[in-house]
CSV table of C-alpha atoms in Angstrom, one decimal:
chain,number,residue,atom,x,y,z
L,1,MET,CA,69.2,80.9,109.4
L,2,ASP,CA,69.8,83.3,106.3
L,3,LYS,CA,71.4,86.7,106.8
L,4,GLY,CA,70.4,89.7,107.1
L,5,VAL,CA,71.9,92.8,106.2
L,6,ASN,CA,72.2,95.0,109.6
L,7,PRO,CA,69.9,98.2,108.8
L,8,VAL,CA,72.7,100.8,109.5
L,9,VAL,CA,75.5,99.7,106.7
L,10,GLU,CA,72.2,100.8,104.3
L,11,GLU,CA,72.0,104.0,106.1
L,12,LEU,CA,75.5,104.8,106.9
L,13,LEU,CA,77.3,104.2,103.6
L,14,HIS,CA,74.3,106.1,101.7
L,15,ARG,CA,73.5,109.8,103.3
L,16,HIS,CA,75.8,111.6,103.6
L,17,SER,CA,74.6,114.4,106.3
L,18,PRO,CA,77.3,115.7,108.3
L,19,LYS,CA,76.7,113.1,111.2
L,20,PHE,CA,77.0,110.0,109.3
L,21,TYR,CA,80.4,111.5,107.2
L,22,GLY,CA,82.3,111.0,110.2
L,23,MET,CA,81.6,108.1,110.4
L,24,LYS,CA,82.0,107.4,107.4
L,25,GLU,CA,85.3,108.1,107.3
L,26,VAL,CA,86.1,106.3,110.5
L,27,TYR,CA,84.7,103.6,109.0
L,28,ARG,CA,86.3,104.0,105.5
L,29,CYS,CA,90.1,104.0,107.0
L,30,ILE,CA,89.1,101.0,109.1
L,31,HIS,CA,88.0,99.0,106.0
L,32,GLN,CA,90.9,100.7,103.9
L,33,GLU,CA,93.2,99.3,106.9
L,34,ASN,CA,91.7,96.4,108.0
L,35,PHE,CA,92.8,96.6,111.6
L,36,ILE,CA,93.9,100.2,113.0
L,37,THR,CA,94.0,101.5,116.2
L,38,LYS,CA,92.9,104.4,117.7
L,39,ALA,CA,95.4,106.4,117.7
L,40,GLU,CA,95.9,106.1,114.3
L,41,LEU,CA,92.4,107.0,113.3
L,42,LEU,CA,93.1,110.2,115.3
L,43,LYS,CA,96.4,110.9,112.9
L,44,ARG,CA,94.3,109.5,109.7
L,45,THR,CA,90.8,110.8,110.1
L,46,ASN,CA,91.7,115.0,111.9
L,47,MET,CA,89.1,114.1,114.0
L,48,LYS,CA,89.0,115.3,118.5
L,49,GLN,CA,89.9,112.0,120.3
L,50,THR,CA,86.0,112.0,121.6
L,51,THR,CA,84.4,112.5,118.1
L,52,VAL,CA,86.6,109.4,117.0
L,53,VAL,CA,85.8,107.6,120.3
L,54,ARG,CA,82.0,108.3,119.7
L,55,HIS,CA,82.2,106.8,116.1
L,56,LEU,CA,83.6,103.9,117.5
L,57,ASP,CA,81.4,102.7,120.0
L,58,ALA,CA,78.1,103.9,118.1
L,59,LEU,CA,80.0,101.4,114.8
L,60,LYS,CA,80.7,98.9,117.6
L,61,GLU,CA,77.2,99.0,118.6
L,62,TYR,CA,75.5,98.7,115.0
L,63,GLY,CA,77.6,96.4,114.9
L,64,LEU,CA,80.1,96.9,111.5
L,65,ILE,CA,83.3,97.0,113.5
L,66,ARG,CA,84.7,95.0,116.1
L,67,ILE,CA,87.4,94.6,118.1
L,68,ALA,CA,89.7,92.0,116.4
L,69,SER,CA,92.6,91.8,119.2
L,70,TYR,CA,95.5,94.1,120.9
L,71,ASP,CA,98.0,95.5,119.3
L,72,GLU,CA,101.6,95.0,121.5
L,73,SER,CA,101.3,97.9,124.6
L,74,SER,CA,104.0,99.8,125.4
L,75,GLY,CA,103.3,100.0,129.0
L,76,GLY,CA,99.8,100.4,130.3
L,77,ARG,CA,96.9,98.7,128.6
L,78,PRO,CA,97.8,97.1,125.2
L,79,PRO,CA,95.0,98.8,122.2
L,80,ALA,CA,92.9,97.6,120.7
L,81,LEU,CA,92.6,97.1,117.0
L,82,TYR,CA,90.0,97.7,114.8
L,83,ALA,CA,88.6,95.7,111.8
L,84,ILE,CA,84.7,95.6,110.6
L,85,GLU,CA,82.4,93.3,110.6
L,86,PRO,CA,82.7,91.3,107.2
L,87,GLU,CA,79.6,90.2,107.6
L,88,ALA,CA,77.7,93.2,108.0
L,89,ALA,CA,76.6,92.9,104.1
L,90,PHE,CA,77.5,91.3,100.7
L,91,ILE,CA,78.0,92.6,97.6
L,92,ILE,CA,77.6,90.8,94.4
L,93,GLY,CA,79.6,91.3,91.2
L,94,ILE,CA,79.1,90.2,87.6
L,95,ALA,CA,81.6,90.0,84.5
L,96,LEU,CA,79.4,90.0,81.7
L,97,SER,CA,82.0,89.1,78.6
L,98,ARG,CA,81.8,87.9,74.9
L,99,VAL,CA,83.0,84.5,76.0
L,100,GLU,CA,81.6,83.8,79.5
L,101,THR,CA,79.7,85.4,82.6
L,102,THR,CA,81.0,85.1,87.2
L,103,ILE,CA,79.0,86.0,89.2
L,104,THR,CA,80.7,86.3,92.8
L,105,ILE,CA,79.5,87.1,96.6
L,106,VAL,CA,81.9,88.7,98.6
L,107,ASN,CA,81.0,90.3,102.2
L,108,MET,CA,82.4,93.7,103.0
L,109,SER,CA,86.4,92.8,103.0
L,110,PHE,CA,85.3,91.4,100.1
L,111,GLN,CA,86.6,87.9,100.9
L,112,PRO,CA,84.3,85.1,97.9
L,113,VAL,CA,81.5,83.5,99.3
L,114,ALA,CA,80.4,82.1,96.3
L,115,SER,CA,80.3,81.9,93.1
L,116,GLU,CA,79.9,80.6,89.6
L,117,THR,CA,79.8,81.0,85.9
L,118,PHE,CA,78.5,79.9,82.4
L,119,GLN,CA,79.9,79.9,78.9
L,120,MET,CA,78.2,82.8,77.0
L,121,THR,CA,77.1,80.7,73.7
L,122,GLU,CA,75.0,81.0,70.5
L,123,LYS,CA,71.9,80.8,72.6
L,124,HIS,CA,72.8,83.5,75.5
L,125,THR,CA,70.5,86.4,73.8
L,126,PRO,CA,70.2,89.7,76.9
L,127,SER,CA,66.9,88.4,77.7
L,128,HIS,CA,68.1,84.5,77.9
L,129,THR,CA,71.5,86.2,79.6
L,130,ILE,CA,69.4,88.4,82.4
L,131,SER,CA,66.7,85.4,82.7
L,132,LEU,CA,69.8,82.9,83.4
L,133,LEU,CA,71.9,85.9,85.8
L,134,LYS,CA,68.7,86.3,88.1
L,135,GLU,CA,68.0,82.4,88.7
L,136,THR,CA,71.9,81.7,88.9
L,137,ILE,CA,72.2,85.0,92.2
L,138,ALA,CA,68.9,83.4,93.6
L,139,SER,CA,70.4,79.9,93.9
L,140,LEU,CA,73.5,80.8,94.7
L,141,LEU,CA,71.5,83.6,98.2
L,142,GLU,CA,70.2,80.5,98.6
L,143,GLU,CA,72.2,78.2,99.0
L,144,HIS,CA,74.4,80.5,101.5
L,145,HIS,CA,71.4,81.3,103.3
L,146,ILE,CA,71.8,85.5,102.5
L,147,ASP,CA,69.0,87.4,103.0
L,148,ILE,CA,68.6,89.0,99.9
L,149,ASN,CA,68.0,92.3,101.7
L,150,ALA,CA,71.4,91.6,102.9
L,151,LEU,CA,72.9,93.2,99.5
L,152,LEU,CA,74.2,96.3,99.2
L,153,GLY,CA,74.2,96.8,95.9
L,154,ILE,CA,75.4,94.7,92.1
L,155,GLY,CA,77.9,96.2,90.5
L,156,ILE,CA,78.6,94.7,87.1
L,157,GLY,CA,81.7,94.6,85.2
L,158,THR,CA,81.0,94.2,81.1
L,159,VAL,CA,81.9,95.1,77.5
L,160,GLY,CA,81.5,98.8,76.2
L,161,PRO,CA,80.9,100.7,74.6
L,162,LEU,CA,77.9,101.5,77.5
L,163,ASP,CA,75.9,104.3,79.3
L,164,ARG,CA,76.2,104.5,82.8
L,165,LYS,CA,74.1,107.1,83.7
L,166,LYS,CA,71.0,105.2,81.5
L,167,GLY,CA,72.6,101.5,82.7
L,168,ILE,CA,72.4,100.7,79.3
L,169,MET,CA,74.8,98.3,77.2
L,170,TYR,CA,76.0,98.8,73.5
L,171,PRO,CA,78.5,95.8,73.2
L,172,GLU,CA,80.0,94.0,69.7
L,173,GLY,CA,80.9,91.5,68.8
L,174,PHE,CA,78.5,88.9,71.2
L,175,VAL,CA,77.8,85.2,69.2
L,176,ALA,CA,74.1,85.5,70.3
L,177,PRO,CA,71.7,88.0,68.7
L,178,GLY,CA,70.7,91.3,70.2
L,179,TRP,CA,73.6,92.2,72.2
L,180,HIS,CA,72.7,96.6,71.1
L,181,LYS,CA,71.6,98.8,73.6
L,182,VAL,CA,70.4,96.7,76.3
L,183,ALA,CA,69.0,98.3,79.3
L,184,ILE,CA,71.0,95.5,81.8
L,185,VAL,CA,70.3,97.4,85.0
L,186,GLU,CA,66.7,98.6,84.4
L,187,GLU,CA,65.9,94.8,83.7
L,188,MET,CA,68.7,93.0,86.7
L,189,LYS,CA,66.2,96.7,88.7
L,190,LYS,CA,63.1,94.4,88.4
L,191,THR,CA,63.6,91.3,90.6
L,192,PHE,CA,67.0,93.1,92.6
L,193,GLN,CA,65.4,96.2,94.8
L,194,THR,CA,69.6,97.7,95.4
L,195,ASP,CA,71.3,100.1,93.3
L,196,ILE,CA,72.8,98.7,90.8
L,197,PHE,CA,76.8,100.1,89.3
L,198,LEU,CA,77.1,99.3,85.3
L,199,GLU,CA,81.1,100.2,84.4
L,200,ASN,CA,84.0,99.2,81.7
L,201,GLY,CA,85.2,95.2,82.7
L,202,ALA,CA,89.1,96.6,82.5
L,203,ASN,CA,88.0,99.2,84.8
L,204,THR,CA,86.4,97.0,87.5
L,205,ALA,CA,89.9,95.2,86.8
L,206,ALA,CA,91.8,97.9,87.8
L,207,LEU,CA,89.3,98.3,91.3
L,208,TYR,CA,90.0,94.3,91.7
L,209,GLU,CA,93.9,95.2,91.5
L,210,SER,CA,94.2,98.2,93.9
L,211,LEU,CA,92.8,95.2,96.1
L,212,ARG,CA,95.5,93.5,95.5
L,213,ASN,CA,98.5,95.9,96.0
L,214,HIS,CA,96.7,96.8,98.9
L,215,GLY,CA,96.2,100.8,96.2
L,216,GLY,CA,95.4,103.1,97.8
L,217,ASN,CA,95.5,106.3,95.2
L,218,LYS,CA,98.1,104.9,92.9
L,219,THR,CA,97.8,105.4,89.0
L,220,ILE,CA,97.1,101.3,87.5
L,221,LEU,CA,96.7,100.1,83.9
L,222,TYR,CA,94.8,96.6,83.2
L,223,CYS,CA,95.1,95.3,80.2
L,224,ILE,CA,93.2,92.2,79.1
L,225,SER,CA,94.2,91.5,75.7
L,226,GLY,CA,92.7,88.4,73.5
L,227,TRP,CA,90.5,89.0,70.6
L,228,GLY,CA,90.7,93.0,71.3
L,229,LEU,CA,92.6,95.2,73.5
L,230,ARG,CA,90.4,97.1,76.4
L,231,CYS,CA,92.1,99.2,79.2
L,232,GLY,CA,90.8,100.1,82.4
L,233,VAL,CA,92.4,102.9,84.9
L,234,LEU,CA,92.7,104.2,87.8
L,235,ALA,CA,93.9,107.7,88.3
L,236,ASN,CA,95.3,108.2,92.0
L,237,GLY,CA,92.6,105.8,92.8
L,238,ALA,CA,90.0,107.1,90.8
L,239,ILE,CA,88.5,105.3,87.8
L,240,MET,CA,89.5,107.5,84.6
L,241,GLN,CA,86.3,107.5,83.0
L,242,SER,CA,85.6,107.2,78.8
L,243,ARG,CA,82.8,109.2,77.6
L,244,LYS,CA,81.2,106.4,76.1
L,245,GLY,CA,82.5,104.0,78.0
L,246,ASP,CA,84.4,102.3,75.8
L,247,ALA,CA,87.5,101.0,77.1
L,248,SER,CA,89.0,99.8,73.3
L,249,SER,CA,89.9,102.8,72.5
L,250,PHE,CA,94.1,102.6,73.1
L,251,GLY,CA,93.5,99.8,70.6
L,252,GLU,CA,93.2,101.9,68.5
L,253,MET,CA,96.2,103.1,68.9
L,254,ILE,CA,98.6,104.3,65.9
L,255,ILE,CA,101.8,101.8,65.2
L,256,ASP,CA,102.6,101.9,61.9
L,257,VAL,CA,101.4,105.7,60.0
L,258,SER,CA,102.6,104.4,56.6
L,259,SER,CA,99.3,102.0,56.0
L,260,GLY,CA,97.8,102.9,59.1
L,261,ARG,CA,97.4,99.8,61.6
L,262,THR,CA,96.8,99.7,64.6
L,263,LEU,CA,97.4,98.4,68.3
L,264,ALA,CA,94.9,96.5,68.1
L,265,SER,CA,94.8,95.0,64.7
L,266,TYR,CA,98.7,93.5,65.3
L,267,ILE,CA,98.7,91.9,68.8
L,268,SER,CA,95.1,90.7,68.1
L,269,TYR,CA,93.6,86.3,68.4
L,270,HIS,CA,92.2,87.5,64.5
L,271,GLN,CA,95.4,89.2,63.5
L,272,ILE,CA,97.8,86.2,64.7
L,273,ALA,CA,95.3,83.4,64.2
L,274,THR,CA,95.5,85.0,59.7
L,275,GLU,CA,99.0,85.4,60.9
L,276,VAL,CA,99.6,81.3,61.1
L,277,VAL,CA,97.3,80.6,58.5
L,278,ARG,CA,99.4,82.4,55.7
L,279,MET,CA,102.5,80.5,57.3
L,280,ILE,CA,100.9,77.7,57.2
L,281,LYS,CA,99.6,77.1,53.7
L,282,ALA,CA,102.9,78.8,52.4
L,283,SER,CA,105.1,75.8,54.3
L,284,GLU,CA,105.5,72.7,52.0
L,285,ARG,CA,105.0,70.5,54.9
L,286,LYS,CA,101.9,71.5,56.2
L,287,THR,CA,101.1,68.5,58.1
L,288,ASP,CA,103.3,69.3,60.0
L,289,PHE,CA,101.4,72.0,61.4
L,290,TYR,CA,97.3,71.9,60.1
L,291,PRO,CA,96.0,69.3,58.4
L,292,ASP,CA,92.6,70.6,58.0
L,293,LEU,CA,93.0,74.0,57.2
L,294,ASN,CA,89.7,76.6,57.6
L,295,ASP,CA,88.6,80.2,58.5
L,296,ASN,CA,87.4,79.5,62.3
L,297,LYS,CA,89.9,81.4,64.3
L,298,ASN,CA,88.9,80.4,67.6
L,299,GLU,CA,90.0,76.8,66.3
L,300,ILE,CA,93.1,78.0,64.6
L,301,MET,CA,93.4,79.9,68.8
L,302,GLU,CA,93.0,76.8,70.5
L,303,TYR,CA,95.6,74.6,68.0
L,304,VAL,CA,97.7,78.0,68.4
L,305,LEU,CA,98.0,77.6,72.5
L,306,GLU,CA,98.0,73.7,72.3
L,307,GLU,CA,100.9,74.3,70.3
L,308,LEU,CA,103.0,76.7,72.0
L,309,LYS,CA,102.7,74.7,74.8
L,310,LYS,CA,104.6,72.0,73.1
L,311,GLY,CA,107.5,74.6,71.5
L,312,ASN,CA,106.2,74.5,68.0
L,313,SER,CA,108.7,77.0,66.5
L,314,VAL,CA,107.2,78.7,63.7
L,315,ILE,CA,103.7,79.4,66.3
L,316,GLU,CA,106.5,80.8,68.5
L,317,ASN,CA,107.9,83.4,65.6
L,318,VAL,CA,104.5,84.5,65.2
L,319,VAL,CA,103.3,85.3,69.2
L,320,LEU,CA,106.5,86.9,69.5
L,321,GLU,CA,106.2,89.0,66.6
L,322,SER,CA,102.5,90.5,68.5
L,323,ALA,CA,104.3,90.3,71.4
L,324,TYR,CA,106.9,92.9,70.0
L,325,TYR,CA,103.9,95.5,68.9
L,326,TYR,CA,102.3,95.1,72.2
L,327,GLY,CA,105.6,96.3,73.7
L,328,ILE,CA,105.3,99.0,71.9
L,329,GLY,CA,101.7,99.8,72.5
L,330,LEU,CA,102.7,99.3,75.9
L,331,ALA,CA,104.9,101.5,76.4
L,332,ASN,CA,103.6,104.5,74.7
L,333,MET,CA,100.4,104.2,77.9
L,334,VAL,CA,102.9,103.7,79.8
L,335,ASN,CA,104.8,107.3,78.6
L,336,ILE,CA,101.4,109.5,78.9
L,337,LEU,CA,99.4,107.5,82.1
L,338,HIS,CA,102.8,107.6,84.4
L,339,PRO,CA,101.1,104.4,86.5
L,340,GLU,CA,102.6,103.1,88.8
L,341,VAL,CA,101.7,99.7,88.9
L,342,VAL,CA,100.5,97.2,84.6
L,343,VAL,CA,98.7,94.1,85.2
L,344,LEU,CA,98.6,92.0,82.1
L,345,ASN,CA,95.5,89.8,81.0
L,346,SER,CA,95.6,87.4,78.4
L,347,GLU,CA,95.9,83.7,77.9
L,348,LEU,CA,98.9,83.6,75.6
L,349,ILE,CA,100.6,84.7,78.3
L,350,HIS,CA,99.1,81.9,81.2
L,351,VAL,CA,100.3,79.4,78.3
L,352,TYR,CA,103.4,81.1,77.3
L,353,PRO,CA,105.2,82.8,79.5
L,354,ALA,CA,108.0,84.7,77.0
L,355,TYR,CA,104.8,86.1,75.4
L,356,TYR,CA,104.5,88.4,78.6
L,357,HIS,CA,108.6,88.1,78.9
L,358,LYS,CA,108.9,89.8,75.9
L,359,VAL,CA,106.2,92.4,76.1
L,360,ILE,CA,108.1,94.2,79.0
L,361,HIS,CA,111.5,93.5,77.4
L,362,THR,CA,109.9,96.1,74.5
L,363,ALA,CA,107.8,98.1,76.6
L,364,GLU,CA,110.6,99.1,78.5
L,365,ALA,CA,112.6,99.3,75.9
L,366,PHE,CA,110.6,102.7,74.9
L,367,ILE,CA,109.8,104.4,77.9
L,368,PHE,CA,110.7,107.7,78.2
L,369,GLN,CA,112.7,107.8,80.7
L,370,ASN,CA,112.2,104.6,82.2
L,371,HIS,CA,115.1,104.8,85.3
L,372,GLN,CA,112.3,107.3,86.9
L,373,GLN,CA,109.5,105.5,86.0
L,374,GLU,CA,110.2,102.6,86.8
L,375,PRO,CA,106.7,101.1,86.3
L,376,LEU,CA,105.5,97.6,88.8
L,377,PHE,CA,104.3,95.6,85.6
L,378,GLN,CA,102.7,92.0,86.8
L,379,GLN,CA,100.5,88.9,85.3
L,380,ALA,CA,97.3,89.0,86.6
L,381,GLU,CA,96.5,87.1,88.9
L,382,ASP,CA,94.1,83.6,88.3
L,383,ALA,CA,92.9,82.5,91.2
L,384,GLU,CA,89.7,84.8,91.5
L,385,ASN,CA,88.0,87.0,88.9
L,386,PRO,CA,89.4,89.9,89.0
L,387,ILE,CA,86.6,91.7,86.4
L,388,SER,CA,83.4,90.7,89.4
L,389,VAL,CA,85.6,91.2,92.7
L,390,GLY,CA,87.0,94.8,91.6
L,391,ALA,CA,82.8,95.1,90.5
L,392,CYS,CA,81.6,94.6,93.8
L,393,ALA,CA,84.8,96.9,94.6
L,394,LEU,CA,82.7,99.5,92.5
L,395,THR,CA,79.4,98.6,94.1
L,396,PHE,CA,81.3,99.3,97.0
L,397,GLN,CA,83.5,102.9,96.4
L,398,SER,CA,79.7,104.1,94.8
L,399,LYS,CA,77.8,103.6,97.9
L,400,ILE,CA,80.6,105.2,100.6
L,401,GLY,CA,81.8,108.1,98.4
C-alpha cells in the first residue's frame, strides 16, 4: 500500500492564519526537540495551557504527532513525551553539481528513506539531466511505495549563480553544453505539482550541518573546496543569501595584493595540478613521478590523490602549501562572520588528513582574538549527502516559516 500524505500536513505548513500559526508553532517545537513534554512546550511557546493542549489534541488527531513514550515521574502520572509522526509526509532533496547528482528522499524526521546518485558527463545536458531526475524520482517513489501526493516539496541544492525566485540556474563549468539560463524549477513542476525550492548547494549543506549539530540559531560556515571554493553561511540559523545566488564569491578574496591573486587561485585543483606538473617537469627524475604528462587536470588530480596515499613527499609539499593559503583565507572569513561552527568539505581532506590539520592550524594562527571566538572546526561527514539532505531541510523550513 502506498504511503499517502495526510492532507492536513500541507494545510498546516502552508497556511498563515492565526488558527494554524499556533498549531504550527507547537509542531515546530516538537520537530526541533525530537521529544518534548507539555511543560516544556508551555515554556517554549509562551501559550496558555488550554491552547497548547488544544493544539496537541488536534495534531494527534490529524496524525502529525504521537506520544513516543513517557518521561520519568517525580510522583504521580509520568509526563508524555511528544514526537512528530515521521511518515506523515516525505521530502525530496536534490544535490546537482558538475561532478555528480544525488536524489534523496527523507521522511519528516529527515531520516533518509531512499537515495540514488548518477555521474555528470558530457552527455548530461540540462534536458537530459532533468529527464533523468524525473525518471529517478518516479522510480524511487514506486520502489518505496510512496504516493506522489505524499510529497511535501522538492529542494534543489546546486551550483550558482542562480535566481531563486525565478528558479533559474546560470552555472559555469559543466562538462556538457547548454548549462546557461536553465529554468530547472519550471521544468520539474511540469511533472511534480508541488512546491520546489532552489538554493546554492553550499547553503543547503550548511543547513544539513545545523541539523547534525542541533544548531538552532547557530552561525555556521560551510566550505566546499575542490576545483573551486564554495561557501555557505547560516547567520543565526538563517541562510545568508547573496543577491546573485553565487557561493563562490568567498574564493575571490584577494590573498596577494601585489599580484592580485585570489584565494581560489591558490587552493583550487587547477592550481594544485599545475604546480605538480611544473615540479615534475623541473625534476631530473620525471619517471619516478608521472611518466605521461599531459594537460588533463582530472587525470593529474587522480594521480595526486593516489600519491598522497603513498606518502609522496613532493606531492605532499604542494598540497600543504595550498592548505596554508586556505588557512589564511579561512581566518579572514572567521574574522568577518564570527561563526560558531566551521565545516570543511573536500576530497583532499578525506584522502590526506594532514591537509585538514594544516588548514586549521594556519587559520587559528591568523584568527583575531582566537581565544575569544574559538569556533568549532569540523570535517564534513562522509556518510550522507549533506547538500541533498540540506535541500530537504530547506523545503521544510520554507513551508513551515
